[in-house]
Short mmCIF file of C-alpha atoms in Angstrom, two decimals:
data_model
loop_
_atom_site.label_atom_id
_atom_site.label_comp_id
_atom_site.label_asym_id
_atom_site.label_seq_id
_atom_site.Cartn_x
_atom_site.Cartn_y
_atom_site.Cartn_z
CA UNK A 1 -38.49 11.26 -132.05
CA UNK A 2 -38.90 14.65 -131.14
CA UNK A 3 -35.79 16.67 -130.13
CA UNK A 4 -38.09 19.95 -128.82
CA UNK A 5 -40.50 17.70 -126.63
CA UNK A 6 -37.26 16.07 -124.79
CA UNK A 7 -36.04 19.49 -124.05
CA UNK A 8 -36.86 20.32 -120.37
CA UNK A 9 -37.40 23.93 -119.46
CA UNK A 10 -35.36 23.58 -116.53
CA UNK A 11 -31.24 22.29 -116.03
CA UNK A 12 -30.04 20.26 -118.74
CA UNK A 13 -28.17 17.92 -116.71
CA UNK A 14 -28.86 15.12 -114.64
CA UNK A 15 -29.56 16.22 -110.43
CA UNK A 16 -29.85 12.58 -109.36
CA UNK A 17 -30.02 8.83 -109.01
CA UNK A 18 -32.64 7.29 -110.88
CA UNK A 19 -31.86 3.57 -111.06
CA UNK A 20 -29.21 0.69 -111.53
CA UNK A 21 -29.30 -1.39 -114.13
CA UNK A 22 -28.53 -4.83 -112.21
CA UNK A 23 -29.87 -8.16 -112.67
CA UNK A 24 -28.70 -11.97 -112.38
CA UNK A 25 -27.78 -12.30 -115.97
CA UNK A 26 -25.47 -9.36 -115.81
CA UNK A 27 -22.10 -9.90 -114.75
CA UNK A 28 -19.62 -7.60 -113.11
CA UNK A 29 -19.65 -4.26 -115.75
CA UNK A 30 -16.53 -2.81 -116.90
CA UNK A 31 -16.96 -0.26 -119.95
CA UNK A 32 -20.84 1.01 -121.26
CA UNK A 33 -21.31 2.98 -124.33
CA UNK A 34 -24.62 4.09 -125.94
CA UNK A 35 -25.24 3.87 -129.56
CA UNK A 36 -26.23 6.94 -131.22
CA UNK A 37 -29.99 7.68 -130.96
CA UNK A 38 -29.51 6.37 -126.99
CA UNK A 39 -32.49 3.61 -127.19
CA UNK A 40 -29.36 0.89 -126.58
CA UNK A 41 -26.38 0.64 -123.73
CA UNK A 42 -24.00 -1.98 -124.23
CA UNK A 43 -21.97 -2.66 -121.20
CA UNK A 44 -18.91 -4.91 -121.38
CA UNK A 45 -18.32 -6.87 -118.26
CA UNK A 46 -15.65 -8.67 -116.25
CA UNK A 47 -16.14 -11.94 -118.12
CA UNK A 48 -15.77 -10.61 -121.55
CA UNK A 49 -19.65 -10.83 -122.15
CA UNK A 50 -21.27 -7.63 -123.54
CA UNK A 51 -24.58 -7.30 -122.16
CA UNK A 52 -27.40 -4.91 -124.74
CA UNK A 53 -29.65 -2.94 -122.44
CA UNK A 54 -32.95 -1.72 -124.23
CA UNK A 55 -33.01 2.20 -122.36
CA UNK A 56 -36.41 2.47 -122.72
CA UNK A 57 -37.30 -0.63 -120.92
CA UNK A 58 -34.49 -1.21 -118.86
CA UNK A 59 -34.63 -4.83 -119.56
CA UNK A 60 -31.92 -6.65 -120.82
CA UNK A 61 -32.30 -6.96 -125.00
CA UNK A 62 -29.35 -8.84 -126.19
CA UNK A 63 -26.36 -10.88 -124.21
CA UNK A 64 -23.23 -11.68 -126.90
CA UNK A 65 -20.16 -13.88 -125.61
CA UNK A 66 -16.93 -11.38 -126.68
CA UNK A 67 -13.63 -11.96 -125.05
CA UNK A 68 -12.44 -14.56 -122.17
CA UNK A 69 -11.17 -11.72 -120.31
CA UNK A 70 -12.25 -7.96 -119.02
CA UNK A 71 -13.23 -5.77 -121.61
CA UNK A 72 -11.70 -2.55 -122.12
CA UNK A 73 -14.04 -0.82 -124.64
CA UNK A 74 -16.73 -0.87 -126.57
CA UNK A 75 -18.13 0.98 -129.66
CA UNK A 76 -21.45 1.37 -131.51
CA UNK A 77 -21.35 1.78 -135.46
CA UNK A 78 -22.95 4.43 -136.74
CA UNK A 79 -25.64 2.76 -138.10
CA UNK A 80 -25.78 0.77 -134.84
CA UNK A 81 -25.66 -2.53 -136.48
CA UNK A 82 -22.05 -3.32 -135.21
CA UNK A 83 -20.42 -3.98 -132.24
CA UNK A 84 -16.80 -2.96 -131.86
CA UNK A 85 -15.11 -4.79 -128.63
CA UNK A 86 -11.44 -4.78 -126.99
CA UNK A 87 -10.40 -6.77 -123.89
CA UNK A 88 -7.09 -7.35 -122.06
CA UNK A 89 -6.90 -10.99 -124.08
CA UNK A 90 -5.36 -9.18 -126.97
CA UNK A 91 -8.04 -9.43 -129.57
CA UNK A 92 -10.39 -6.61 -130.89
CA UNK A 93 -13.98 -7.99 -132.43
CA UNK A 94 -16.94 -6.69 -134.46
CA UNK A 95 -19.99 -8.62 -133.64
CA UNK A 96 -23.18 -7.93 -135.35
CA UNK A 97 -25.95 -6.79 -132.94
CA UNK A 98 -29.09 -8.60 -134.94
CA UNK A 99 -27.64 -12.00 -135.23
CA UNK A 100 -24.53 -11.96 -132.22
CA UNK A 101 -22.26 -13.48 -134.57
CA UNK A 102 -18.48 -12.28 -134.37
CA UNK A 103 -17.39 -11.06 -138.25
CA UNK A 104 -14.52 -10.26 -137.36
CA UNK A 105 -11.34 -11.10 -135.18
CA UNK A 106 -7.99 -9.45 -134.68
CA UNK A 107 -4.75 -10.00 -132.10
CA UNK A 108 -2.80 -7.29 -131.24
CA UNK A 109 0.66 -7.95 -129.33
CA UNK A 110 -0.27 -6.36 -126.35
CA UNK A 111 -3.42 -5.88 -124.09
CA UNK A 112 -5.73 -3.11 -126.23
CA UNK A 113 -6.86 -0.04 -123.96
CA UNK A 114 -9.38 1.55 -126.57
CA UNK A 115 -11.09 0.93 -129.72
CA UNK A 116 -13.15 3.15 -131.72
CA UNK A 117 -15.22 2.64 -135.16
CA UNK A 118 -14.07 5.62 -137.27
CA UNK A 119 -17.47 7.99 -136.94
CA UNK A 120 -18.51 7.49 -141.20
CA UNK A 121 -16.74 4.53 -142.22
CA UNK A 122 -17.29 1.21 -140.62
CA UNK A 123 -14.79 -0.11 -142.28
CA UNK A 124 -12.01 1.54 -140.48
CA UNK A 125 -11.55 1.79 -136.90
CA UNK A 126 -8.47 2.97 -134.16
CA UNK A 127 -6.80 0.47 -132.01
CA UNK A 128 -5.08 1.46 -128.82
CA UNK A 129 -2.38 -1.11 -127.50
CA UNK A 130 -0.81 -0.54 -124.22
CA UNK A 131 2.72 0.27 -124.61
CA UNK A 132 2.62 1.25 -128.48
CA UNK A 133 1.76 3.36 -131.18
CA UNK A 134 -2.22 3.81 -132.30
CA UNK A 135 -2.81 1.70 -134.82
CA UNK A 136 -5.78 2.62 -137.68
CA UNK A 137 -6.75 -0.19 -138.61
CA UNK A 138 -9.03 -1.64 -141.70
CA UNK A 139 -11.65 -4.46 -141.91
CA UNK A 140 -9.44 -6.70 -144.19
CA UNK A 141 -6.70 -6.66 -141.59
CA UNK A 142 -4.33 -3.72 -143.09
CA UNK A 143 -3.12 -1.69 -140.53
CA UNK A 144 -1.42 1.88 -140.29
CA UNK A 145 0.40 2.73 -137.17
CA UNK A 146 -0.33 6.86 -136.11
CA UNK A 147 2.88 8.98 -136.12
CA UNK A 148 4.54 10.15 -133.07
CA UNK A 149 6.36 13.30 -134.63
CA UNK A 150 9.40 11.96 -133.73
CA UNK A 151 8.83 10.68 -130.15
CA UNK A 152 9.44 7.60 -130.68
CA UNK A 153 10.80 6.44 -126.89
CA UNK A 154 6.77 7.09 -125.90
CA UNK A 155 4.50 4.85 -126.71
CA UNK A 156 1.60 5.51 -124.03
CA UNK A 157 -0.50 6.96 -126.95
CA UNK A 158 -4.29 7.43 -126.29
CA UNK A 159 -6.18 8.30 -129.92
CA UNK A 160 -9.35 9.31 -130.90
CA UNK A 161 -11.47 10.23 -133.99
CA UNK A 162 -12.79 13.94 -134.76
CA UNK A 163 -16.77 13.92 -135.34
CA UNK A 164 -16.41 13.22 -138.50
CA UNK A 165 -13.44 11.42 -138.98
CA UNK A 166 -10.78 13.36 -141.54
CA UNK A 167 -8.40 13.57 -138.71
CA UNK A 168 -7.19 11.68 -135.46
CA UNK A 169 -5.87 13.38 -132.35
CA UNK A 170 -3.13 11.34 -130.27
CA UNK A 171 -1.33 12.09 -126.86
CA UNK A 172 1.60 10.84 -125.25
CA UNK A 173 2.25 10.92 -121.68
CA UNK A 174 4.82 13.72 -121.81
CA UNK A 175 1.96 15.71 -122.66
CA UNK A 176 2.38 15.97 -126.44
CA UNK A 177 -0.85 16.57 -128.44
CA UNK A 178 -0.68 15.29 -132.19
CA UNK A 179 -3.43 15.90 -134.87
CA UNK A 180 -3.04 13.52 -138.06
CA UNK A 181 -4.78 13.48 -140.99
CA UNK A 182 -6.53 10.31 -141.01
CA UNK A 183 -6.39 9.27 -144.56
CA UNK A 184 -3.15 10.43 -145.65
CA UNK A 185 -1.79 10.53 -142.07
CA UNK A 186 0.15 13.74 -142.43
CA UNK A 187 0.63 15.73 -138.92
CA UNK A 188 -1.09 18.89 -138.90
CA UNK A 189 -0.73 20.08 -135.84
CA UNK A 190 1.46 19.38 -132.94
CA UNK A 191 1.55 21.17 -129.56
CA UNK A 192 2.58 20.36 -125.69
CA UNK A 193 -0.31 21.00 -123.08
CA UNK A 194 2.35 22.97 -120.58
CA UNK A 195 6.23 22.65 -119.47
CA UNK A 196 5.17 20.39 -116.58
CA UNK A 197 6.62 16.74 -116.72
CA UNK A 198 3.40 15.74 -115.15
CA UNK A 199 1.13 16.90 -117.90
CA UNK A 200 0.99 13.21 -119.00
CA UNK A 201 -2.37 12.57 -121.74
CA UNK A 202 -4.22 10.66 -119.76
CA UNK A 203 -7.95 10.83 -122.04
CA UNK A 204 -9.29 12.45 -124.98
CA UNK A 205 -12.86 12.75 -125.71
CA UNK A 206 -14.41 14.69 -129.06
CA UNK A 207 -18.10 17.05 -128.90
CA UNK A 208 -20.78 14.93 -130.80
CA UNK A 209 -21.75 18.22 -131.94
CA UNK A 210 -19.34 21.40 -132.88
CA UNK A 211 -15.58 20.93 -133.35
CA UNK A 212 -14.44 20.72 -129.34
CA UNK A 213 -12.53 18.03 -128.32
CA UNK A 214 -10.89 18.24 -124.44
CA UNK A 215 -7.93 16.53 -123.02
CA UNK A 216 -7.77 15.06 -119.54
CA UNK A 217 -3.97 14.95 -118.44
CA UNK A 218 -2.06 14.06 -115.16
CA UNK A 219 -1.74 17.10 -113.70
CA UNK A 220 -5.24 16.97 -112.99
CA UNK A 221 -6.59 19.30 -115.40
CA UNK A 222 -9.05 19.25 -117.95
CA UNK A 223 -8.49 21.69 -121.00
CA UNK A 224 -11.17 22.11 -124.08
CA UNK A 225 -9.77 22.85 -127.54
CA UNK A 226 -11.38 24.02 -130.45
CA UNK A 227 -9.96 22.24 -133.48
CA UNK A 228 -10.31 24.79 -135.98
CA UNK A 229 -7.70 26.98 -133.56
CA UNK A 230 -5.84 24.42 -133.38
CA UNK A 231 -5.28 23.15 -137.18
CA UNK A 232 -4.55 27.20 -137.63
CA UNK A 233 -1.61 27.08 -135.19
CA UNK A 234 -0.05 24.35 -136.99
CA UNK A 235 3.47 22.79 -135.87
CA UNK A 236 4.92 22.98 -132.78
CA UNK A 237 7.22 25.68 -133.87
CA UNK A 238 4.94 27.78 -133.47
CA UNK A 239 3.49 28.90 -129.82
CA UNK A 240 0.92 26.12 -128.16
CA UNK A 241 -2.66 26.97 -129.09
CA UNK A 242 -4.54 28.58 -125.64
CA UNK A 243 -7.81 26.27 -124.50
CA UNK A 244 -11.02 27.51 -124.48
CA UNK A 245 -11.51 26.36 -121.04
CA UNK A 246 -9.47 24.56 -118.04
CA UNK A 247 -11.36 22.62 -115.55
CA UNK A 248 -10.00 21.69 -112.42
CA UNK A 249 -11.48 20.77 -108.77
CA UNK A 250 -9.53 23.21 -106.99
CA UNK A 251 -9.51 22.73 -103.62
CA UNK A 252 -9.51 18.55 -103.37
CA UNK A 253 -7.37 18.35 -106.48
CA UNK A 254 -9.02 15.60 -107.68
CA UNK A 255 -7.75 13.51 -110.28
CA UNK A 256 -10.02 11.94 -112.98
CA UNK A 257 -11.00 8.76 -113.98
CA UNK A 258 -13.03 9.72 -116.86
CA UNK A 259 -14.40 12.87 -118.67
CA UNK A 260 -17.03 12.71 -121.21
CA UNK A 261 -19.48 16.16 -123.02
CA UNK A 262 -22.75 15.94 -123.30
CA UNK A 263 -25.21 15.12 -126.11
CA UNK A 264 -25.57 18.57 -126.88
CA UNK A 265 -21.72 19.46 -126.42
CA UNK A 266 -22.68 22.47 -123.78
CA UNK A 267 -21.81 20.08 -120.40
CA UNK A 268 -18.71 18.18 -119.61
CA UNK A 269 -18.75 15.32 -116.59
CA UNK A 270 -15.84 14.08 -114.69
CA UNK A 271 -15.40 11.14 -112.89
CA UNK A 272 -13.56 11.46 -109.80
CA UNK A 273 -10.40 8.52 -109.16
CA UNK A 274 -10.90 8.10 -105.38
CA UNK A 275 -14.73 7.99 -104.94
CA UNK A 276 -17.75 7.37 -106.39
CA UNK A 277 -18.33 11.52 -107.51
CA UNK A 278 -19.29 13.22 -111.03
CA UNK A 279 -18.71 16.60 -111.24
CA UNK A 280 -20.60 18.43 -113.95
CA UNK A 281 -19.35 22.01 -115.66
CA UNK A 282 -20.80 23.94 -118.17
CA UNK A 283 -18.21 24.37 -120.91
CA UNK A 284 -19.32 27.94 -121.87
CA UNK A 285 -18.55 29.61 -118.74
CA UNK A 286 -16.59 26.93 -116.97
CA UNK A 287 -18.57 27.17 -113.81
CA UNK A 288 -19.42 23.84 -111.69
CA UNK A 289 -23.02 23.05 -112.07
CA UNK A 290 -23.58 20.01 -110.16
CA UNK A 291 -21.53 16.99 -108.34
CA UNK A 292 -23.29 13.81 -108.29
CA UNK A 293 -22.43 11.36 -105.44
CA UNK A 294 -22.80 7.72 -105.22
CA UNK A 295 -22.43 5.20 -102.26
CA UNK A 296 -18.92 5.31 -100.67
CA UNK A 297 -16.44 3.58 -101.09
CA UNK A 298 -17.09 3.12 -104.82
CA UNK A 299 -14.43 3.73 -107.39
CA UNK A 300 -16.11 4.71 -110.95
CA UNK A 301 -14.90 2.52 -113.67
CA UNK A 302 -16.60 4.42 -116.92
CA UNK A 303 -18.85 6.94 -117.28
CA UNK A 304 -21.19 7.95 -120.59
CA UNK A 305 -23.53 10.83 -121.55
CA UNK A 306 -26.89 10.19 -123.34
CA UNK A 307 -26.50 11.13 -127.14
CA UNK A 308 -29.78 13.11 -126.37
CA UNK A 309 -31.44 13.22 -123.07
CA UNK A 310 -29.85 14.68 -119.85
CA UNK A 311 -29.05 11.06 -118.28
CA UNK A 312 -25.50 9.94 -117.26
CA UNK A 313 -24.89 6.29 -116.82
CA UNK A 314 -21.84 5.78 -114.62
CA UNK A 315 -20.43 2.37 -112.98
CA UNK A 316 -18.68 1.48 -109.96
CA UNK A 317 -18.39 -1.32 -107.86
CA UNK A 318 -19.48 -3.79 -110.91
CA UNK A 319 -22.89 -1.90 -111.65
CA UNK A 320 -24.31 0.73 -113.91
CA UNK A 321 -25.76 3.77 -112.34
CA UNK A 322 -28.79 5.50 -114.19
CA UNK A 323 -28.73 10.20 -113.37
CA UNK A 324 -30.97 11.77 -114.41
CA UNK A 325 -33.61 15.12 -113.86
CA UNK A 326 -35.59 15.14 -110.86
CA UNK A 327 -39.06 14.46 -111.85
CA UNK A 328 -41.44 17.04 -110.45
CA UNK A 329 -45.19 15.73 -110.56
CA UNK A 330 -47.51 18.95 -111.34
CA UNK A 331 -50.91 17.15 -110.28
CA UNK A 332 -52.86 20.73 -111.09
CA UNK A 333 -52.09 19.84 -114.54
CA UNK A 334 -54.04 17.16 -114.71
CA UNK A 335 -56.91 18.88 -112.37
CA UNK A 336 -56.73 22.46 -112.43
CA UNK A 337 -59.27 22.60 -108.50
CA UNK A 338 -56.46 20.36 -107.10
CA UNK A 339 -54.66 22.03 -104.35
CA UNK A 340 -51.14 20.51 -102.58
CA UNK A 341 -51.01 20.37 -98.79
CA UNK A 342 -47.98 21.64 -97.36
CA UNK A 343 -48.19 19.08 -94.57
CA UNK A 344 -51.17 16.92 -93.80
#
């Protein structure tokens, strides 16, 4: 595939709806994720079936029976081979894609919120429990809980990978950012986002490309990091690093559901909590580009950014919504006498 010829000229964001992906087979939708070239969304639903969409066809490819209750999470491999799965029934799985069968099974002792393969190793992955530690966790069932740097009275931790995996980045809902080495788990770096009691962690999400990662917190603010700073500050000793950027819908103050960059790292999307709206900043300049709405009285449940094209696939109200670039159809390209009519 060639990266150039998917390159518009234009926006590099999505301006509108393009489609639904909705059929009998397909269940009330939960979580989605796309696997890493973006040809496959897997979308977990309410009955703890994960259903394989095939993006270029919009057909349904694969259906594989996960959990007996609502999924939480999924993630795609990086060879895109394996399935990675979590559900409020306790248990995490790894299903192979190909054949559907479940390798592997694990209980937790409480509901899981998140699970993530670790980005290289496929062996390894981070487990999220409600109401305790991150757990890193290794295909023959030895597990490492993720230091809390002495905060050990929190345990709403929400973890996540780097791109490529040498360190994890945890946050508590005080508002205390941890990054850990992931193979000798070591704290590195340790900072609060503000002095606010309501600066809670509420989501982290990492760039696929560059070293950005952004934290989406209860005081309805969005800040971007860069690592590198970051891992240079050090301890918490010393003064919290500064973020590149903090996004924030200013005059509705809304709070957010989700947050997610783009392919290309240069956009960042936010799902509103109290309607179905995704607000779209470039992360350069911090400026809003775009705000997306869907039907009303929708709540968004998960949104996710195409690895490579400028499409967002959102859901809400039980169904996937496809954005995407307004198609403009430039007939005098295919006959250069053919003149458009302004009205008729």
């Amino acid at each position: 595939m060639n990266l150039e010829l998917l390159e518009s000229v234009g926006h590099t964001f999505p301006e509108e709806l393009d489609c639904t992906l909705d059929s009998v087979a397909a269940a009330y939708s939960n979580c989605c994720a796309f696997n890493r070239w973006g040809t496959l969304l897997a979308v977990g639903c309410n009955d703890g079936r994960v259903i394989i969409w095939d993006f270029l066809t919009r057909g349904i490819s694969k259906i594989i029976q996960s959990h007996v209750q609502p999924m939480s999470s999924i993630s795609w491999s990086r060879d895109g081979r394996k399935l990675l799965t979590s559900a409020t029934d306790y248990n995490v799985t790894i299903h192979d894609v190909m054949t559907s069968e479940c390798e592997h099974k694990y209980r937790l002792p409480s509901p899981v919120l998140t699970a993530e393969f670790h980005p290289r190793d496929p062996t390894k992955f981070l487990i999220c429990p409600m109401r305790h530690t991150a757990v890193l966790l290794n295909v023959s069932g030895k597990h490492t809980n993720i230091p809390l740097d002495g905060e050990t009275h929190d345990m709403n931790v929400c973890a996540i990978f780097d791109r490529q995996g040498a360190h994890v980045i945890a946050g508590n809902n005080k508002g205390k950012v941890l990054v850990v080495d992931s193979t000798s788990l070591v704290v590195k770096a340790a900072f609060r986002l503000s002095n606010l009691a309501s600066s809670g962690v509420k989501q982290l999400a990492f760039a696929r490309t560059g070293g950005h990662f952004m934290v989406s917190s209860a005081d309805r603010v969005i800040r971007v990091y860069d690592l590198g700073m970051v891992l240079d500050g050090g301890k918490s000793d010393s003064p919290p690093p500064e973020p590149i950027q903090k996004l924030q819908d200013l005059v509705n103050k809304t709070a957010w559901k989700k947050v997610s960059f783009s392919g290309d790292g240069q956009f960042i999307v936010a799902a509103s909590m109290r309607q179905h709206a995704l607000y779209i900043w470039e992360k350069s300049s911090g400026s809003l580009v775009k705000i997306l709405y869907g039907n009303r009285g929708e709540l968004v449940l998960d949104v996710a950014w195409h690895p490579i094209r400028p499409i967002i696939a959102s859901i809400s109200s039980g169904i996937v919504s496809i954005w995407a670039q307004a198609q403009v159809e430039n007939w005098s390209a295919f006959a250069p006498d053919f003149t458009e009519l302004e009205e008729n």
